[in-house]
Tab-separated table of C-alpha atoms and ligand atoms in Angstrom:
chain	number	residue	atom	x	y	z
A	7	MET	CA	12.616	-17.254	1.866
A	8	SER	CA	9.524	-19.470	2.060
A	9	LYS	CA	7.094	-20.194	-0.778
A	10	LYS	CA	4.905	-17.544	-2.438
A	11	ILE	CA	1.724	-16.784	-0.486
A	12	THR	CA	-1.449	-17.572	-2.428
A	13	VAL	CA	-5.202	-17.608	-1.785
A	14	ASN	CA	-4.737	-21.182	-0.507
A	15	THR	CA	-2.150	-20.100	2.090
A	16	ILE	CA	-4.487	-17.327	3.249
A	17	GLN	CA	-7.405	-19.760	3.706
A	18	LYS	CA	-5.089	-22.184	5.557
A	19	PHE	CA	-4.178	-19.374	7.966
A	20	LYS	CA	-7.870	-18.972	8.797
A	21	ASN	CA	-8.477	-22.727	9.097
A	22	ASN	CA	-5.471	-23.126	11.409
A	23	LYS	CA	-6.350	-19.959	13.406
A	24	GLU	CA	-2.952	-18.571	12.448
A	25	LYS	CA	-2.672	-14.770	12.300
A	26	PHE	CA	-1.301	-13.131	9.165
A	27	SER	CA	-0.041	-9.645	8.373
A	28	VAL	CA	-1.005	-7.132	5.705
A	29	LEU	CA	0.883	-3.889	5.114
A	30	THR	CA	0.656	-1.316	2.336
A	31	ALA	CA	3.532	-0.388	0.027
A	32	TYR	CA	3.664	1.955	-2.924
A	33	ASP	CA	7.231	1.690	-4.243
A	34	TYR	CA	9.825	-0.938	-5.212
A	35	SER	CA	12.317	-0.658	-2.340
A	36	THR	CA	9.701	-0.482	0.445
A	37	ALA	CA	7.942	-3.500	-1.062
A	38	LYS	CA	11.251	-5.402	-1.192
A	39	TYR	CA	12.108	-4.702	2.470
A	40	ILE	CA	8.662	-5.488	3.884
A	41	ASP	CA	8.533	-8.646	1.781
A	42	GLU	CA	11.911	-9.701	3.228
A	43	ALA	CA	10.535	-8.895	6.701
A	44	GLY	CA	7.894	-11.607	6.174
A	45	ILE	CA	4.687	-9.609	5.580
A	46	ASP	CA	2.103	-11.995	4.080
A	47	ILE	CA	0.028	-9.640	1.900
A	48	ILE	CA	1.372	-6.405	0.446
A	49	LEU	CA	-1.439	-4.033	-0.453
A	50	ILE	CA	-1.097	-1.184	-2.900
A	51	GLY	CA	-3.899	0.624	-1.090
A	52	ASP	CA	-5.545	3.633	-2.634
A	53	SER	CA	-4.354	5.318	0.589
A	54	LEU	CA	-1.385	6.062	-1.667
A	55	ALA	CA	-3.518	8.937	-2.997
A	56	MET	CA	-3.135	10.678	0.369
A	57	VAL	CA	0.175	9.474	1.800
A	58	ALA	CA	2.297	9.298	-1.357
A	59	LEU	CA	0.599	11.697	-3.774
A	60	GLY	CA	-0.728	14.300	-1.349
A	61	TYR	CA	-4.366	14.222	-2.474
A	62	GLU	CA	-7.022	15.193	0.064
A	63	ASN	CA	-8.781	11.810	-0.009
A	64	THR	CA	-8.629	8.472	-1.803
A	65	ASN	CA	-11.278	9.302	-4.415
A	66	ALA	CA	-8.830	11.453	-6.360
A	67	ILE	CA	-6.662	8.599	-7.634
A	68	GLY	CA	-7.227	6.869	-10.985
A	69	ILE	CA	-6.516	3.474	-12.503
A	70	GLU	CA	-3.427	4.693	-14.431
A	71	GLU	CA	-1.727	5.826	-11.210
A	72	MET	CA	-2.625	2.571	-9.426
A	73	GLU	CA	-1.155	0.668	-12.369
A	74	ILE	CA	2.215	2.455	-12.144
A	75	PHE	CA	2.549	1.871	-8.388
A	76	THR	CA	1.396	-1.750	-8.707
A	77	LYS	CA	4.168	-2.405	-11.237
A	78	ALA	CA	6.757	-0.857	-8.913
A	79	VAL	CA	5.637	-2.888	-5.879
A	80	ALA	CA	5.254	-6.168	-7.776
A	81	ARG	CA	8.853	-5.922	-9.032
A	82	GLY	CA	10.087	-5.852	-5.440
A	83	VAL	CA	8.094	-8.822	-4.090
A	84	ASN	CA	8.999	-12.533	-4.121
A	85	HIS	CA	7.118	-13.998	-1.183
A	86	ALA	CA	4.001	-11.976	-0.278
A	87	MET	CA	0.691	-11.963	-2.102
A	88	VAL	CA	0.316	-8.622	-3.923
A	89	ILE	CA	-3.151	-7.031	-3.857
A	90	THR	CA	-4.112	-3.733	-5.474
A	91	ASP	CA	-7.006	-1.486	-4.590
A	92	MET	CA	-9.447	-0.829	-7.388
A	93	PRO	CA	-9.804	2.961	-7.191
A	94	PHE	CA	-13.004	4.998	-7.058
A	95	LEU	CA	-15.051	4.747	-10.304
A	96	SER	CA	-12.827	2.084	-11.837
A	97	TYR	CA	-15.463	-0.667	-11.391
A	98	HIS	CA	-18.678	1.258	-10.848
A	99	LYS	CA	-19.910	1.945	-14.370
A	100	THR	CA	-20.129	-1.431	-16.074
A	101	GLU	CA	-19.053	-4.986	-15.363
A	102	SER	CA	-16.937	-5.050	-18.512
A	103	GLU	CA	-15.082	-1.915	-17.415
A	104	ALA	CA	-14.499	-3.570	-14.037
A	105	VAL	CA	-13.051	-6.649	-15.764
A	106	GLU	CA	-10.823	-4.524	-17.984
A	107	ASN	CA	-9.465	-2.456	-15.087
A	108	ALA	CA	-8.989	-5.424	-12.751
A	109	GLY	CA	-7.206	-7.165	-15.632
A	110	LYS	CA	-4.829	-4.211	-15.930
A	111	MET	CA	-3.869	-4.656	-12.262
A	112	ILE	CA	-3.177	-8.374	-12.763
A	113	LYS	CA	-1.096	-7.625	-15.856
A	114	ALA	CA	0.790	-5.033	-13.789
A	115	GLY	CA	1.815	-7.821	-11.383
A	116	ALA	CA	-0.932	-7.968	-8.746
A	117	ASN	CA	-2.179	-11.377	-7.563
A	118	GLY	CA	-5.639	-9.979	-6.880
A	119	VAL	CA	-7.638	-6.808	-6.288
A	120	LYS	CA	-9.490	-5.209	-3.380
A	121	ILE	CA	-12.970	-3.789	-3.862
A	122	GLU	CA	-14.914	-1.654	-1.376
A	123	GLY	CA	-18.582	-2.154	-0.589
A	124	ALA	CA	-21.223	-4.864	-0.897
A	125	THR	CA	-24.160	-3.367	-2.801
A	126	ASP	CA	-25.994	-5.645	-5.235
A	127	TYR	CA	-24.044	-4.182	-8.163
A	128	ILE	CA	-20.671	-4.633	-6.421
A	129	ILE	CA	-21.541	-8.215	-5.477
A	130	LYS	CA	-22.287	-8.871	-9.171
A	131	VAL	CA	-18.925	-7.392	-10.190
A	132	ILE	CA	-17.034	-9.432	-7.576
A	133	LYS	CA	-18.780	-12.630	-8.685
A	134	HIS	CA	-17.796	-11.943	-12.274
A	135	LEU	CA	-14.136	-11.234	-11.378
A	136	THR	CA	-13.757	-14.331	-9.224
A	137	GLU	CA	-15.382	-16.473	-11.926
A	138	ILE	CA	-12.728	-15.379	-14.429
A	139	GLY	CA	-9.890	-16.121	-11.993
A	140	ILE	CA	-9.188	-12.754	-10.395
A	141	PRO	CA	-8.959	-13.135	-6.606
A	142	VAL	CA	-10.882	-10.408	-4.780
A	143	MET	CA	-10.415	-9.064	-1.240
A	144	GLY	CA	-13.657	-7.487	0.006
A	145	HIS	CA	-13.838	-4.384	2.210
A	146	VAL	CA	-16.778	-3.421	4.459
A	147	GLY	CA	-17.368	-1.372	7.607
A	148	PHE	CA	-15.939	2.073	6.950
A	149	THR	CA	-15.244	2.275	3.222
A	150	PRO	CA	-13.241	5.414	2.351
A	151	GLN	CA	-14.516	5.573	-1.234
A	152	PHE	CA	-18.017	6.161	0.235
A	153	LEU	CA	-16.706	9.003	2.432
A	154	ASN	CA	-19.066	11.615	0.966
A	155	ALA	CA	-22.069	9.334	1.426
A	156	ILE	CA	-21.073	8.233	4.947
A	157	GLY	CA	-20.464	11.863	5.893
A	158	GLY	CA	-17.131	11.529	7.739
A	159	TYR	CA	-14.545	9.118	9.140
A	160	ASN	CA	-17.183	7.421	11.300
A	161	ILE	CA	-17.005	4.097	13.144
A	162	GLN	CA	-19.363	1.532	11.567
A	163	GLY	CA	-21.284	-1.341	13.179
A	164	LYS	CA	-21.773	0.489	16.467
A	165	SER	CA	-25.071	-1.199	17.341
A	166	TYR	CA	-26.322	-4.784	17.440
A	167	GLU	CA	-28.356	-4.210	14.258
A	168	ALA	CA	-25.503	-2.459	12.452
A	169	THR	CA	-23.209	-5.381	13.338
A	170	LEU	CA	-25.656	-7.861	11.837
A	171	ASP	CA	-25.940	-5.628	8.798
A	172	ILE	CA	-22.158	-5.753	8.214
A	173	LEU	CA	-22.224	-9.530	8.751
A	174	GLU	CA	-24.910	-9.827	6.082
A	175	GLN	CA	-22.767	-7.791	3.666
A	176	ALA	CA	-19.744	-9.949	4.500
A	177	LYS	CA	-21.757	-13.137	3.906
A	178	LYS	CA	-22.784	-11.839	0.464
A	179	LEU	CA	-19.125	-11.121	-0.303
A	180	GLU	CA	-18.189	-14.619	0.827
A	181	GLN	CA	-20.847	-16.122	-1.438
A	182	ALA	CA	-19.592	-13.975	-4.325
A	183	GLY	CA	-16.174	-15.631	-3.915
A	184	VAL	CA	-13.892	-13.188	-2.057
A	185	PHE	CA	-10.827	-14.802	-0.445
A	186	SER	CA	-10.737	-12.365	2.499
A	187	ILE	CA	-12.565	-9.323	3.850
A	188	VAL	CA	-11.203	-6.089	5.345
A	189	LEU	CA	-13.293	-4.816	8.287
A	190	GLU	CA	-12.483	-1.140	8.758
A	191	MET	CA	-13.260	0.931	11.882
A	192	VAL	CA	-15.643	-1.544	13.481
A	193	PRO	CA	-15.886	-2.182	17.269
A	194	GLU	CA	-13.786	-5.151	18.362
A	195	GLU	CA	-16.782	-7.172	19.635
A	196	SER	CA	-18.673	-6.671	16.356
A	197	ALA	CA	-15.616	-7.701	14.307
A	198	GLN	CA	-15.178	-10.786	16.512
A	199	TYR	CA	-18.797	-11.816	15.971
A	200	ILE	CA	-18.524	-11.254	12.201
A	201	THR	CA	-15.209	-13.179	12.028
A	202	GLU	CA	-16.689	-16.153	13.911
A	203	HIS	CA	-19.579	-16.354	11.427
A	204	LEU	CA	-17.484	-16.372	8.249
A	205	THR	CA	-15.476	-19.065	6.513
A	206	VAL	CA	-13.084	-16.629	4.826
A	207	PRO	CA	-10.523	-14.693	6.906
A	208	THR	CA	-11.205	-11.146	8.083
A	209	ILE	CA	-8.541	-8.435	8.063
A	210	SER	CA	-8.786	-5.800	10.756
A	211	CYS	CA	-8.185	-2.168	9.895
A	212	GLY	CA	-9.092	-0.696	13.257
A	213	ALA	CA	-11.414	-3.606	14.056
A	214	GLY	CA	-9.526	-5.166	16.965
A	215	LYS	CA	-7.554	-8.291	17.692
A	216	TYR	CA	-10.073	-11.055	16.946
A	217	CYS	CA	-9.877	-10.740	13.160
A	218	SER	CA	-7.768	-13.284	11.270
A	219	ALA	CA	-5.256	-10.623	10.209
A	220	GLN	CA	-4.241	-6.992	10.695
A	221	VAL	CA	-3.634	-4.319	8.056
A	222	LEU	CA	-2.001	-0.915	8.483
A	223	VAL	CA	-0.814	1.823	6.156
A	224	SER	CA	2.991	1.587	6.011
A	225	ASP	CA	3.489	5.351	6.299
A	226	ASP	CA	1.702	5.202	9.691
A	227	VAL	CA	3.829	2.230	10.800
A	228	PHE	CA	7.068	3.928	9.728
A	229	GLY	CA	6.076	7.330	11.166
A	230	LYS	CA	6.343	9.012	7.778
A	231	TYR	CA	2.875	10.469	7.143
A	232	SER	CA	2.131	13.013	9.845
A	233	GLU	CA	-0.963	14.885	8.680
A	234	PHE	CA	-3.372	12.428	10.299
A	235	LYS	CA	-2.818	9.459	12.606
A	236	PRO	CA	-5.731	7.059	13.058
A	237	LYS	CA	-6.389	5.906	16.663
A	238	PHE	CA	-5.869	2.282	15.616
A	239	ALA	CA	-2.511	2.750	13.878
A	240	ARG	CA	0.685	1.848	15.734
A	241	GLN	CA	3.866	3.758	14.857
A	242	TYR	CA	7.027	1.619	14.996
A	243	GLY	CA	9.545	4.145	13.673
A	244	ASP	CA	10.169	7.833	13.093
A	245	MET	CA	10.897	8.104	9.393
A	246	LYS	CA	9.701	11.698	9.311
A	247	SER	CA	12.510	12.736	11.691
A	248	LEU	CA	14.987	10.463	9.939
A	249	ILE	CA	14.252	12.068	6.550
A	250	PHE	CA	14.244	15.587	8.037
A	251	ASN	CA	17.558	15.063	9.871
A	252	CYS	CA	19.293	13.480	6.870
A	253	ALA	CA	18.128	16.281	4.541
A	254	LYS	CA	19.151	18.959	7.086
A	255	GLN	CA	22.637	17.472	7.533
A	256	TYR	CA	23.108	17.089	3.768
A	257	ASN	CA	21.982	20.693	3.204
A	258	GLU	CA	24.512	21.933	5.781
A	259	ASP	CA	27.330	19.765	4.430
A	260	VAL	CA	26.762	20.999	0.852
A	261	LYS	CA	26.713	24.623	1.971
A	262	ASN	CA	29.770	24.244	4.262
A	263	GLY	CA	31.788	22.413	1.592
A	264	LYS	CA	31.858	19.210	3.663
A	265	PHE	CA	30.195	17.245	0.887
A	266	PRO	CA	31.623	15.621	-1.184
A	267	SER	CA	34.700	14.264	0.599
A	268	GLU	CA	37.834	12.651	-0.860
A	269	GLN	CA	36.101	9.243	-0.858
A	270	GLU	CA	33.089	10.559	-2.770
A	271	VAL	CA	34.786	11.853	-5.954
A	272	PHE	CA	36.318	10.323	-9.088
A	273	ARG	CA	39.955	11.257	-9.939
A	274	LEU	CA	41.703	11.733	-13.266
A	275	LYS	CA	44.739	9.535	-13.879
A	276	GLU	CA	48.108	11.319	-13.253
A	277	GLU	CA	48.936	11.473	-16.986
A	278	GLU	CA	45.510	12.914	-17.936
A	279	LEU	CA	45.814	15.489	-15.186
A	280	LYS	CA	49.234	16.571	-16.529
A	281	GLN	CA	47.742	16.997	-20.031
A	282	LEU	CA	44.843	18.984	-18.656
A	283	LYS	CA	47.221	21.332	-16.780
A	284	LEU	CA	49.350	21.780	-19.920
A	285	HIS	CA	46.216	22.589	-21.933
A	286	LYS	CA	45.161	25.124	-19.306
A	287	ASP	CA	48.668	26.765	-19.278
A	288	ASN	CA	48.690	26.976	-23.096
A	289	GLN	CA	45.304	28.657	-23.100
A	290	THR	CA	46.402	31.189	-20.483
A	291	ASN	CA	49.606	31.979	-22.450
A	292	SER	CA	47.716	32.478	-25.756
A	293	LEU	CA	45.490	35.049	-24.040
A	294	ARG	CA	48.508	37.149	-22.942
B	13	KIV	O1	-6.139	2.106	1.033
B	13	KIV	C1	-5.697	1.376	1.942
B	13	KIV	O2	-4.518	1.436	2.303
B	13	KIV	C2	-6.633	0.440	2.559
B	13	KIV	C3	-6.209	-0.325	3.785
B	13	KIV	C4	-5.795	0.526	4.908
B	13	KIV	C5	-7.205	-1.357	4.158
B	13	KIV	O3	-7.697	0.268	2.063
């Protein structure tokens, strides 16, 4: 496997106009397989709140949960850069709390964190984190942690002015030191314009093909999460059916006595079996 991906590799991708891939993972074995498949950045997205923990939206997850899943993913990865989402309210109160929580993610094995939004306060936080050596991935356009304020899963940057507005936010993020920026649910032409006016790479999450990279939620890619499928997600497998069929077959085999088979059990040695039978016979005789 090639060398570990770092912030420098990511910037080189942009400079060389080379596309790179970002995919979420939440557990050790998934992280290991997608790392071996050559994914460049593995993101422990706070989407895990919905797809792995069954919460209604991403705001429900806390820093302790993100820490556990970050540790699991980081243990499985050798090659990819590991980035963890800073969850809702983990960086919003004070800069020192933001540093402490981002630090927890780095200690858990992440190589950087992702932060949503570009308000003045968030820009200050990002500047502080990058100054102390914590790489930050920005995230603008549709930002799920602002769902209640945005008022729904709405496409952002739909007009000329709104596009320039997102570009301005992205420029502020760039100046604050982010190494990449997720553009979520933005029209392709707007994302192209924004990408062309930035030095750092952009990562499309439903923002079309002109961004420097693409990100998807792994449960969408694997066909595992079925409650909601975004228009921009492409499903490459049918894990939901695979899991259902395996569980159904196992259930039937257990109930029909077909599991376990001869190959799936441990056997006593001949001598031990003889002793056990003798013991059983003696017990039966003493009861007579
Ligand atoms: O939470 C997440 O998985 C994300 C990506 C889809 C960008 O933020």
